[in-house]
Coordinates of C-alpha atoms and ligand atoms in Angstrom, one line a residue:
X249 CA 20.4 -44.4 -62.6
X250 CA 21.2 -40.8 -61.9
X251 CA 20.3 -39.4 -58.5
X252 CA 18.2 -36.2 -58.0
X253 CA 14.3 -36.0 -58.3
X254 CA 12.8 -39.3 -58.7
X255 CA 11.8 -40.2 -62.1
X256 CA 8.2 -41.6 -62.3
X257 CA 9.0 -43.1 -65.6
X258 CA 12.0 -45.0 -64.2
X259 CA 11.0 -48.3 -65.5
X260 CA 11.2 -47.2 -69.0
X261 CA 15.1 -47.0 -68.7
X262 CA 15.5 -50.0 -66.6
X263 CA 16.7 -53.5 -67.3
X264 CA 14.6 -56.1 -65.3
X265 CA 16.0 -59.2 -63.6
X266 CA 13.7 -61.8 -62.6
X267 CA 14.8 -63.7 -59.7
X268 CA 13.5 -66.5 -57.3
X269 CA 14.6 -66.1 -53.7
X270 CA 14.5 -69.9 -53.4
X271 CA 17.1 -70.4 -56.2
X272 CA 19.7 -67.5 -55.9
X273 CA 21.7 -68.0 -52.7
X274 CA 21.2 -70.1 -49.6
X275 CA 22.8 -68.4 -46.6
X276 CA 22.0 -70.8 -43.8
X277 CA 22.9 -74.1 -45.3
X278 CA 19.4 -75.7 -45.4
X279 CA 19.4 -76.2 -49.2
X280 CA 17.0 -73.4 -49.8
X281 CA 17.9 -69.8 -51.1
X282 CA 16.7 -67.0 -48.8
X283 CA 16.8 -63.3 -48.4
X284 CA 19.8 -63.0 -46.4
X285 CA 21.5 -65.0 -49.4
X286 CA 20.0 -62.6 -52.0
X287 CA 21.2 -59.5 -50.1
X288 CA 24.6 -61.2 -50.2
X289 CA 24.5 -61.4 -53.9
X290 CA 23.2 -57.7 -54.7
X291 CA 26.8 -56.6 -55.6
X292 CA 26.6 -59.3 -58.5
X293 CA 23.5 -57.6 -59.7
X294 CA 24.7 -54.3 -59.4
X295 CA 27.8 -55.2 -61.4
X296 CA 25.7 -57.0 -64.1
X297 CA 24.0 -53.7 -64.7
X298 CA 20.4 -54.4 -63.9
X299 CA 18.1 -51.8 -62.3
X300 CA 15.0 -53.6 -61.2
X301 CA 14.6 -57.1 -59.5
X302 CA 11.5 -59.0 -60.0
X303 CA 10.9 -61.4 -57.3
X304 CA 8.8 -64.5 -57.7
X305 CA 6.3 -65.1 -55.0
X306 CA 7.9 -65.4 -51.5
X307 CA 4.8 -65.4 -49.4
X308 CA 3.8 -68.5 -47.1
X309 CA 2.7 -71.3 -49.4
X310 CA 2.4 -75.1 -49.6
X311 CA 4.6 -74.5 -52.7
X312 CA 2.4 -76.8 -55.0
X313 CA 2.7 -74.1 -57.8
X314 CA 6.2 -72.7 -56.5
X315 CA 4.4 -69.9 -54.5
X316 CA 1.7 -69.0 -56.8
X317 CA -0.5 -70.9 -54.5
X318 CA -0.6 -68.3 -51.5
X319 CA -1.6 -69.3 -48.1
X320 CA -0.9 -66.2 -46.3
X321 CA -0.8 -62.8 -48.2
X322 CA 0.9 -60.9 -45.4
X323 CA 3.8 -63.1 -44.3
X324 CA 7.0 -64.6 -45.8
X325 CA 7.7 -68.2 -46.3
X326 CA 9.6 -69.0 -43.3
X327 CA 12.3 -70.9 -45.4
X328 CA 13.0 -67.6 -47.1
X329 CA 13.6 -65.7 -43.9
X330 CA 11.5 -63.2 -41.7
X331 CA 9.9 -59.9 -42.7
X332 CA 13.0 -58.2 -41.1
X333 CA 15.2 -60.2 -43.4
X334 CA 13.2 -58.9 -46.2
X335 CA 13.2 -55.4 -45.1
X336 CA 16.9 -55.6 -44.8
X337 CA 17.1 -56.8 -48.4
X338 CA 14.7 -54.0 -49.8
X339 CA 17.0 -51.4 -47.7
X340 CA 20.3 -52.9 -49.1
X341 CA 18.8 -53.0 -52.7
X342 CA 17.5 -49.5 -52.6
X343 CA 21.0 -48.2 -51.2
X344 CA 22.5 -49.6 -54.2
X345 CA 19.9 -47.9 -56.7
X346 CA 18.0 -51.1 -57.3
X347 CA 14.1 -51.1 -57.5
X348 CA 12.4 -54.4 -56.5
X349 CA 8.9 -55.4 -57.5
X350 CA 7.3 -58.6 -56.5
X351 CA 4.6 -61.0 -57.6
X352 CA 1.0 -60.2 -56.8
X353 CA -1.2 -63.2 -57.2
X354 CA -4.7 -61.7 -57.3
X355 CA -6.8 -64.4 -59.1
X356 CA -6.6 -67.2 -56.8
X357 CA -5.3 -68.5 -53.6
X358 CA -3.8 -71.8 -52.3
X359 CA -6.6 -74.1 -50.9
X360 CA -4.6 -74.2 -47.6
X361 CA -5.4 -70.4 -47.3
X362 CA -7.4 -69.8 -44.1
X363 CA -9.9 -67.8 -46.2
X364 CA -10.6 -70.8 -48.4
X365 CA -10.7 -73.2 -45.3
X366 CA -13.3 -71.2 -43.6
X367 CA -15.3 -70.9 -46.6
X368 CA -15.3 -74.5 -47.4
X369 CA -16.4 -75.8 -44.0
X370 CA -18.9 -73.2 -43.0
X371 CA -21.5 -72.1 -45.8
X372 CA -22.7 -69.3 -43.4
X373 CA -19.3 -67.8 -43.2
X374 CA -18.7 -64.5 -44.8
X375 CA -15.8 -66.1 -46.5
X376 CA -18.0 -68.6 -48.4
X377 CA -18.6 -65.8 -50.9
X378 CA -15.0 -65.1 -51.4
X379 CA -14.9 -68.1 -53.8
X380 CA -16.9 -69.0 -56.7
X381 CA -19.1 -72.1 -56.1
X382 CA -21.6 -74.1 -57.9
X383 CA -23.9 -77.1 -57.7
X384 CA -22.8 -78.0 -61.3
X385 CA -19.6 -78.1 -63.2
X386 CA -21.4 -76.8 -66.3
X387 CA -21.3 -73.0 -65.6
X388 CA -19.0 -70.7 -67.8
X389 CA -18.5 -73.6 -70.2
X390 CA -16.9 -71.1 -72.9
X391 CA -13.8 -71.0 -70.7
X392 CA -10.7 -72.8 -71.7
X393 CA -8.6 -75.0 -69.5
X394 CA -5.0 -73.5 -69.2
X395 CA -2.9 -76.3 -67.4
X396 CA -4.3 -78.8 -70.1
X397 CA -1.9 -81.5 -69.0
X398 CA -3.2 -81.8 -65.4
X399 CA -6.7 -80.2 -65.2
X400 CA -9.6 -81.6 -66.9
X401 CA -11.9 -78.8 -66.0
X402 CA -12.2 -75.3 -64.2
X403 CA -14.3 -76.8 -61.7
X404 CA -13.3 -79.3 -58.8
X405 CA -15.7 -80.7 -56.5
X406 CA -15.1 -80.0 -52.7
X407 CA -16.5 -82.9 -50.6
X408 CA -16.4 -80.7 -47.5
X409 CA -18.5 -77.8 -49.1
X410 CA -20.6 -80.3 -51.0
X411 CA -20.0 -77.7 -54.1
X412 CA -18.0 -77.4 -57.1
X413 CA -15.4 -74.4 -56.7
X414 CA -14.1 -72.4 -59.8
X415 CA -10.3 -72.4 -60.6
X416 CA -8.3 -71.2 -63.8
X417 CA -5.1 -73.0 -62.7
X418 CA -4.4 -76.1 -60.5
X419 CA -7.3 -77.5 -58.8
X420 CA -5.7 -76.4 -55.4
X421 CA -5.7 -72.9 -56.3
X422 CA -9.4 -71.7 -55.9
X423 CA -10.2 -68.4 -57.6
X424 CA -11.3 -65.6 -55.6
X425 CA -14.7 -64.1 -56.2
X426 CA -14.1 -60.7 -57.4
X427 CA -18.0 -59.8 -57.5
X428 CA -17.6 -59.7 -53.7
X429 CA -16.7 -56.2 -52.5
X430 CA -14.8 -57.6 -49.5
X431 CA -12.4 -59.5 -51.8
X432 CA -11.6 -56.3 -53.7
X433 CA -11.0 -54.6 -50.6
X434 CA -8.9 -57.4 -49.2
X435 CA -6.6 -57.3 -52.2
X436 CA -6.2 -53.6 -52.1
X437 CA -5.0 -54.1 -48.4
X438 CA -2.6 -56.5 -49.6
X439 CA -1.2 -54.1 -52.2
X440 CA -0.9 -51.3 -49.4
X441 CA 0.8 -53.6 -47.0
X442 CA 3.7 -54.6 -49.2
X443 CA 4.1 -51.1 -50.8
X444 CA 4.4 -49.6 -47.6
X445 CA 7.0 -52.2 -46.6
X446 CA 8.9 -50.6 -49.4
X447 CA 8.4 -52.6 -52.7
X448 CA 8.4 -50.4 -55.9
X449 CA 5.6 -52.3 -57.6
X450 CA 4.0 -55.4 -58.7
X451 CA 4.2 -58.1 -61.4
X452 CA 0.5 -58.8 -61.5
X453 CA -0.2 -62.5 -61.9
X454 CA -2.9 -63.8 -64.3
X455 CA -4.9 -60.6 -64.5
X456 CA -7.3 -61.4 -67.3
X457 CA -9.2 -64.0 -65.2
X458 CA -10.5 -62.0 -62.3
X459 CA -14.2 -62.0 -63.0
X460 CA -16.5 -64.7 -64.7
X461 CA -19.6 -63.9 -66.8
X462 CA -21.7 -66.6 -68.5
X463 CA -21.5 -66.7 -72.2
X464 CA -18.0 -65.2 -72.3
X465 CA -14.4 -66.7 -72.3
X466 CA -14.2 -65.2 -68.8
X467 CA -11.1 -63.4 -69.8
X468 CA -10.4 -59.6 -70.3
X469 CA -13.8 -58.7 -69.1
X470 CA -14.7 -55.0 -68.7
X471 CA -15.3 -55.7 -64.9
X472 CA -11.7 -56.9 -64.6
X473 CA -10.3 -53.8 -66.4
X474 CA -12.4 -51.6 -64.1
X475 CA -11.1 -53.3 -60.9
X476 CA -7.4 -53.1 -62.3
X477 CA -7.8 -49.5 -62.8
X478 CA -9.1 -49.0 -59.2
X479 CA -5.8 -50.7 -58.3
X480 CA -3.7 -48.4 -60.5
X481 CA -5.6 -45.3 -59.0
X482 CA -4.8 -46.5 -55.5
X483 CA -1.1 -47.0 -56.4
X484 CA -0.8 -43.5 -58.1
X485 CA -2.6 -41.9 -55.1
X486 CA -0.9 -43.6 -52.0
X487 CA 2.3 -44.7 -53.6
X488 CA 3.3 -42.7 -56.6
X489 CA 6.3 -43.8 -58.7
X490 CA 5.4 -47.4 -58.2
X491 CA 5.0 -49.7 -61.2
X492 CA 2.4 -52.2 -62.2
X493 CA 3.3 -54.9 -64.6
X494 CA 0.6 -57.1 -66.3
X495 CA 1.0 -60.7 -67.0
X496 CA -1.8 -61.1 -69.5
X497 CA -0.8 -63.9 -72.1
X498 CA -3.3 -62.7 -74.8
X499 CA -3.5 -61.6 -78.5
X500 CA -2.0 -58.2 -79.2
X501 CA -5.3 -56.2 -79.1
X502 CA -6.4 -58.0 -75.8
X503 CA -2.9 -57.4 -74.1
X504 CA -2.7 -53.8 -75.3
X505 CA -6.0 -53.2 -73.4
X506 CA -4.3 -53.5 -70.2
X507 CA -2.4 -50.2 -70.6
X508 CA -5.9 -48.7 -70.6
X509 CA -5.7 -44.8 -71.3
X510 CA -2.5 -44.6 -69.2
X511 CA -4.7 -45.5 -66.2
X512 CA -4.2 -49.2 -66.0
X513 CA -0.8 -50.8 -66.2
X514 CA 2.4 -48.9 -67.0
X515 CA 4.0 -52.3 -68.2
X516 CA 2.7 -55.3 -69.8
X517 CA 4.7 -58.5 -71.0
X518 CA 4.9 -58.6 -74.7
X519 CA 3.6 -62.2 -74.8
X520 CA 2.9 -62.2 -78.6
X521 CA 6.4 -61.2 -79.4
X522 CA 8.3 -63.8 -77.6
X523 CA 7.4 -67.0 -79.4
X524 CA 7.6 -65.1 -82.8
X525 CA 11.2 -64.3 -82.0
X526 CA 11.9 -68.0 -81.9
X527 CA 9.7 -68.7 -85.0
X528 CA 11.7 -66.1 -87.0
X529 CA 15.0 -67.7 -86.0
X530 CA 14.0 -71.3 -87.2
X531 CA 12.1 -70.1 -90.3
X532 CA 14.9 -67.8 -91.2
X533 CA 12.4 -65.0 -91.9
X534 CA 11.9 -61.8 -90.3
X535 CA 8.0 -61.6 -91.1
X536 CA 6.8 -62.9 -87.9
X537 CA 8.7 -60.4 -85.7
X538 CA 7.9 -57.5 -88.0
X539 CA 4.3 -58.1 -88.1
X540 CA 3.8 -58.7 -84.5
X541 CA 5.8 -55.4 -83.6
X542 CA 3.5 -53.5 -85.9
X543 CA 0.5 -55.1 -84.2
X544 CA 1.8 -54.3 -80.7
X545 CA 2.3 -50.7 -81.4
X546 CA 1.7 -48.0 -80.7
X547 CA 1.1 -48.0 -77.1
X548 CA 0.3 -44.9 -74.6
X549 CA 3.3 -42.7 -74.2
X550 CA 4.0 -43.5 -70.5
X551 CA 3.7 -47.2 -71.0
X552 CA 6.3 -49.9 -72.0
X553 CA 6.4 -53.6 -73.1
X554 CA 8.2 -55.9 -70.9
X555 CA 10.3 -57.9 -73.4
X556 CA 11.6 -61.2 -72.5
X557 CA 13.1 -64.3 -74.2
X558 CA 12.5 -66.9 -71.4
X559 CA 11.0 -66.9 -67.8
X560 CA 10.1 -69.3 -65.1
X561 CA 7.4 -70.8 -67.0
X562 CA 7.2 -72.9 -70.0
X563 CA 7.8 -70.9 -73.3
X564 CA 4.2 -70.5 -73.9
X565 CA 2.5 -71.3 -77.2
X566 CA -1.0 -70.4 -76.5
X567 CA -1.1 -67.4 -78.6
X568 CA 0.1 -69.0 -82.0
X569 CA -1.8 -70.8 -84.5
X570 CA -1.8 -74.7 -84.3
X571 CA 0.4 -74.8 -87.3
X572 CA 2.9 -72.4 -85.8
X573 CA 2.9 -74.5 -82.6
X574 CA 3.6 -77.6 -84.2
X575 CA 6.6 -75.9 -86.1
X576 CA 7.8 -74.9 -82.4
X577 CA 7.5 -78.3 -81.1
X578 CA 9.3 -79.7 -84.1
X579 CA 12.0 -77.3 -83.9
X580 CA 12.6 -76.7 -80.2
X581 CA 10.8 -79.7 -78.3
X582 CA 11.4 -83.1 -80.0
X583 CA 11.6 -84.8 -76.7
X584 CA 8.4 -85.2 -75.2
X585 CA 9.6 -84.1 -71.8
X586 CA 10.4 -80.8 -73.1
X587 CA 6.7 -80.0 -73.5
X588 CA 4.2 -78.8 -70.9
X589 CA 0.6 -77.9 -71.4
X590 CA 0.9 -75.5 -74.6
X591 CA 4.5 -75.0 -74.2
X592 CA 8.2 -75.8 -74.0
X593 CA 10.0 -76.0 -70.8
X594 CA 13.4 -75.3 -71.7
X595 CA 16.1 -72.6 -70.7
X596 CA 17.4 -70.2 -73.3
X597 CA 20.7 -71.8 -73.9
X598 CA 19.6 -75.3 -74.4
X599 CA 16.8 -74.0 -76.6
X600 CA 19.3 -72.8 -79.2
X601 CA 21.7 -75.7 -78.7
X602 CA 23.9 -73.5 -76.8
X603 CA 25.0 -71.6 -80.1
X604 CA 26.9 -68.5 -79.0
X605 CA 26.1 -66.5 -82.0
X606 CA 22.5 -67.2 -81.7
X607 CA 22.6 -66.1 -78.0
X608 CA 24.2 -63.0 -78.8
X609 CA 21.8 -62.1 -81.6
X610 CA 18.8 -62.9 -79.3
X611 CA 20.2 -60.6 -76.7
X612 CA 20.6 -58.1 -79.5
X613 CA 17.0 -58.2 -80.2
X614 CA 15.9 -58.2 -76.4
X615 CA 17.9 -55.1 -75.8
X616 CA 16.9 -53.1 -78.9
X617 CA 13.2 -53.8 -79.7
X618 CA 10.9 -51.3 -78.3
X619 CA 10.4 -52.0 -74.6
X620 CA 12.2 -52.8 -71.3
X621 CA 14.3 -55.9 -71.3
X622 CA 13.8 -58.7 -68.8
X623 CA 16.3 -61.1 -68.0
X624 CA 15.7 -64.4 -66.4
X625 CA 18.2 -65.4 -63.6
X626 CA 20.9 -67.7 -64.9
X627 CA 20.4 -67.0 -68.5
X628 CA 23.3 -64.6 -68.4
X629 CA 25.5 -67.6 -67.7
X630 CA 23.9 -69.7 -70.6
X631 CA 22.6 -72.1 -67.6
X632 CA 21.4 -75.4 -68.6
X633 CA 18.0 -76.9 -67.6
X634 CA 16.9 -80.5 -66.4
X635 CA 13.9 -81.8 -68.4
X636 CA 13.5 -84.8 -66.1
X637 CA 12.3 -82.6 -63.1
X638 CA 8.5 -82.3 -62.9
X639 CA 6.4 -79.3 -63.7
X640 CA 8.4 -76.3 -64.6
X641 CA 11.1 -77.1 -62.0
X642 CA 13.8 -78.0 -64.7
X643 CA 14.1 -74.2 -65.4
X644 CA 14.2 -73.4 -61.7
X645 CA 17.3 -75.1 -60.6
X646 CA 19.9 -73.3 -58.3
X647 CA 21.9 -70.3 -59.5
X648 CA 25.6 -71.4 -60.3
X649 CA 27.9 -69.2 -58.4
X650 CA 31.2 -71.3 -58.6
X651 CA 32.7 -74.7 -59.4
X652 CA 32.4 -75.7 -55.5
X653 CA 29.9 -78.3 -54.1
X654 CA 26.3 -77.4 -55.0
X655 CA 27.7 -74.8 -57.7
X656 CA 28.3 -72.5 -54.6
X657 CA 24.8 -72.0 -54.1
X658 CA 24.6 -73.7 -50.7
X659 CA 26.8 -75.4 -48.1
X660 CA 24.0 -78.0 -47.4
X661 CA 24.5 -81.6 -48.1
X662 CA 23.6 -82.1 -51.8
X663 CA 20.4 -84.2 -51.0
X664 CA 19.0 -81.3 -49.2
X665 CA 18.8 -79.0 -52.2
X666 CA 15.3 -78.0 -53.2
X667 CA 16.3 -78.9 -56.7
X668 CA 19.4 -80.7 -57.9
X669 CA 22.1 -78.4 -59.6
X670 CA 22.8 -78.9 -63.3
X671 CA 25.5 -81.4 -64.1
X672 CA 24.7 -82.4 -67.8
X673 CA 28.0 -82.5 -69.4
X674 CA 27.4 -79.8 -71.9
X675 CA 26.0 -77.3 -69.1
X676 CA 27.8 -78.6 -66.1
X677 CA 27.9 -76.1 -63.2
X678 CA 31.6 -76.5 -62.9
X679 CA 32.2 -74.7 -65.9
X680 CA 29.2 -72.7 -66.3
X681 CA 29.3 -70.5 -63.0
X682 CA 29.7 -66.9 -62.3
X683 CA 33.3 -67.2 -60.9
X684 CA 34.5 -69.2 -64.0
X685 CA 32.8 -66.9 -66.4
X686 CA 33.9 -63.7 -64.8
X687 CA 37.7 -65.2 -65.1
X688 CA 37.1 -65.8 -68.9
X689 CA 37.0 -62.4 -71.0
X690 CA 35.1 -64.1 -73.8
X691 CA 32.3 -65.7 -71.6
X692 CA 28.7 -65.2 -72.2
X693 CA 28.4 -63.6 -68.8
X694 CA 31.0 -60.9 -69.6
X695 CA 29.5 -60.4 -73.0
X696 CA 25.9 -59.9 -71.4
X697 CA 27.4 -57.4 -69.0
X698 CA 29.1 -55.4 -71.6
X699 CA 25.7 -55.4 -73.8
X700 CA 23.8 -54.1 -70.8
X701 CA 26.5 -51.3 -70.3
X702 CA 26.1 -50.3 -74.0
X703 CA 22.4 -50.4 -73.8
X704 CA 22.6 -47.9 -71.0
X705 CA 24.6 -45.7 -73.0
X706 CA 22.3 -45.8 -76.0
X707 CA 19.3 -45.5 -73.4
X708 CA 17.5 -42.4 -74.8
X709 CA 17.4 -43.8 -78.2
X710 CA 16.6 -47.5 -77.2
X711 CA 14.3 -46.6 -74.2
X712 CA 12.1 -44.1 -76.0
X713 CA 13.0 -44.0 -79.6
X714 CA 10.6 -44.9 -82.6
X715 CA 11.1 -47.9 -84.5
X716 CA 11.1 -48.1 -88.4
X717 CA 11.5 -51.5 -90.2
X718 CA 13.5 -51.5 -93.5
X719 CA 12.2 -53.3 -96.3
X720 CA 14.9 -55.5 -97.9
X721 CA 14.4 -58.2 -100.3
X722 CA 16.4 -60.7 -98.3
X723 CA 13.8 -61.7 -95.5
X724 CA 16.7 -63.6 -93.7
X725 CA 17.8 -60.2 -92.6
X726 CA 16.0 -58.2 -90.0
X727 CA 16.8 -54.3 -90.2
X728 CA 15.4 -51.6 -88.2
X729 CA 16.1 -48.1 -87.2
X730 CA 15.7 -46.6 -83.7
X731 CA 15.4 -43.0 -83.8
X732 CA 15.0 -40.2 -81.4
X733 CA 15.4 -36.8 -82.7
X734 CA 18.4 -36.5 -84.8
X735 CA 19.8 -39.8 -83.0
X736 CA 19.6 -43.1 -85.0
X737 CA 20.6 -46.6 -84.3
X738 CA 20.7 -49.0 -87.1
X739 CA 20.0 -52.7 -86.1
X740 CA 20.8 -55.4 -88.6
X741 CA 20.3 -59.2 -88.1
X742 CA 21.0 -62.4 -89.8
X743 CA 18.3 -64.7 -88.6
X744 CA 19.8 -67.6 -90.6
X745 CA 22.5 -70.1 -89.9
X746 CA 24.5 -69.4 -93.1
X747 CA 26.4 -66.3 -94.2
X748 CA 24.3 -63.8 -96.1
X749 CA 24.5 -60.6 -97.9
X750 CA 22.1 -57.7 -97.7
X751 CA 21.5 -54.2 -99.4
X752 CA 19.8 -51.7 -97.3
X753 CA 18.6 -48.5 -99.1
X754 CA 19.1 -45.4 -96.8
X755 CA 18.7 -42.4 -99.1
X756 CA 18.2 -40.0 -96.2
X757 CA 21.5 -40.9 -94.6
X758 CA 23.7 -40.2 -97.5
X759 CA 26.9 -39.1 -96.3
X760 CA 26.5 -40.5 -92.8
X761 CA 28.8 -42.8 -91.2
X762 CA 27.6 -46.1 -89.5
X763 CA 29.6 -46.7 -86.3
X764 CA 29.5 -50.1 -84.8
X765 CA 28.1 -49.5 -81.3
X766 CA 29.7 -52.4 -79.4
X767 CA 33.2 -51.6 -80.7
X768 CA 33.2 -48.0 -81.8
X769 CA 34.4 -49.1 -85.2
X770 CA 33.7 -46.7 -88.2
X771 CA 32.2 -48.2 -91.3
X772 CA 32.5 -46.8 -94.7
X773 CA 30.2 -43.9 -95.2
X774 CA 26.7 -44.3 -96.7
X775 CA 26.4 -43.3 -100.2
X776 CA 23.8 -43.0 -103.0
X777 CA 23.5 -46.6 -103.7
X778 CA 22.0 -49.0 -101.2
X779 CA 24.5 -49.9 -98.4
X780 CA 26.0 -53.4 -98.8
X781 CA 26.5 -55.9 -95.8
X782 CA 27.8 -59.3 -95.5
X783 CA 26.8 -61.1 -92.2
X784 CA 28.1 -64.3 -90.8
X785 CA 25.7 -67.0 -89.4
X786 CA 23.4 -65.2 -86.8
X787 CA 25.6 -62.2 -86.8
X788 CA 24.1 -58.9 -85.8
X789 CA 25.2 -55.2 -85.8
X790 CA 24.1 -52.2 -84.0
X791 CA 25.3 -49.0 -85.9
X792 CA 25.1 -45.5 -84.4
X793 CA 24.5 -43.3 -87.5
X794 CA 26.9 -40.4 -87.3
X795 CA 25.9 -37.2 -89.1
X796 CA 28.3 -35.7 -91.8
X797 CA 29.0 -32.7 -89.6
X798 CA 29.2 -34.8 -86.2
X799 CA 32.7 -35.0 -84.9
X800 CA 34.0 -38.6 -85.2
X801 CA 34.0 -40.7 -82.0
Ligands
NOJ945 C1 1.4 -67.3 -63.9 C2 2.9 -67.9 -63.4 O1 3.8 -67.2 -64.1 C3 2.8 -69.4 -63.2 O2 4.0 -69.7 -62.7 C4 1.7 -69.8 -62.4 O3 1.6 -71.1 -62.5 C5 0.4 -69.2 -62.9 N1 0.3 -67.8 -63.3 C6 -0.7 -69.5 -61.8 O4 -0.5 -68.7 -60.8
CA946 CA1 18.5 -71.1 -46.6

């Protein structure tokens, strides 16, 4: 992004890259990725063309939920390096024009956290009231259990405390009690601490669950929104230009509420959209995507959706109907090991049977639907997964850098790796790695890099433009216009696995020339009759529409 005065809306033009320090590069041969390793690989990320890194939790933690169980909010997990290593990393990232945000886990802590340890042993300690205790496990009975495969209740009996404690996730992750002002103050201090160190914002974990109220679902409560607005006010006041991204896996109107009146989150993940992209693909019907985009727009002007195809979790199917979920399981998760809770634990390439056209088309959607694209590390290589690893570890294996030992991720003895590398014959790291793919001009990596470049060139339209869906009878074809002032991009996708034809009526562009945006190839002029396309299986086009009086090129 250009130098000069800092742009407070920088995030709307950015491409985000989600990365786990542990998984990226191991600098000291102990089998675990670390900050010095990530620092060494910054050039790769710059070359890829991404602008903002989202780091998964790197704080001290027993890692029973891969770091989302924090034991010490003010220190780095020593396996990942020191605070100095982290500062060096930030400095080096910033020097290259990259922003960095990190996970902020507000809702819960690890049961190893001293706050909880003190609370459970001493009922008189001020820390006791930092958590949510009860003599019965029947309070807040209207609240769903999220980790259905492992948790039977949101209450767990603590024999030391002699009471139940409340937790929305694993039984080793007690929820903080946000009714206690000291908790609210402490979390503000955590925010201040890391923003002072130099982070550019946070991906705020599990934000719908901060407060509990009897007779409700204990999600999206007004009290929760009010506190989140306090966090935003603090950030705007003390750290202007920093961004807050909400992880709220909710129905459209409930997620939209997290933007507030431009006074809560600048960004929120578009959870409703993600499963519907995969649904539309296998249904070979655009309806699900069109409907959900219409339901998730408009949003306040300074805000942006974070769009993603996959991330470090299972592909969640919490916010779809039972019928839709069955369809998704049938299409994408026939093996029971591919399922977890209400979701599918697979990476992007294996999900679509490594079909190149589909992978390209999905990236076409990711980069041109309204919002900020967020890539998950390794998906740019078409990395595979390992469904035989527990929990969500199968999609969290080491980044594949080269055909060398341990995929070039680590010089440790292979048995030491925190997770094994992918050796499945269809996705073996010996062929699927950065070095090999950089040598092959037609590789997915080279293609994704190119698409990122094109996306940056089309930034004002794609970052800020309006969207208008085009209504054509063939529902296998999804077509929309992204427009900003007199600039227009026509996007057309064949969602089906067979070739198809489409006629798109574009009367207002009579005399204009569609220029294919990835190659610069001009197509025949649009006339009075509907424009006729043929599209190969899962093919897509982006066309810049060139006005009759615009010079060609
Ligand atoms: C959402 C995170 O993405 C997930 O990995 C984690 O297990 C839960 N929140 C609990 O923190
Ligand atoms: Ca290491």
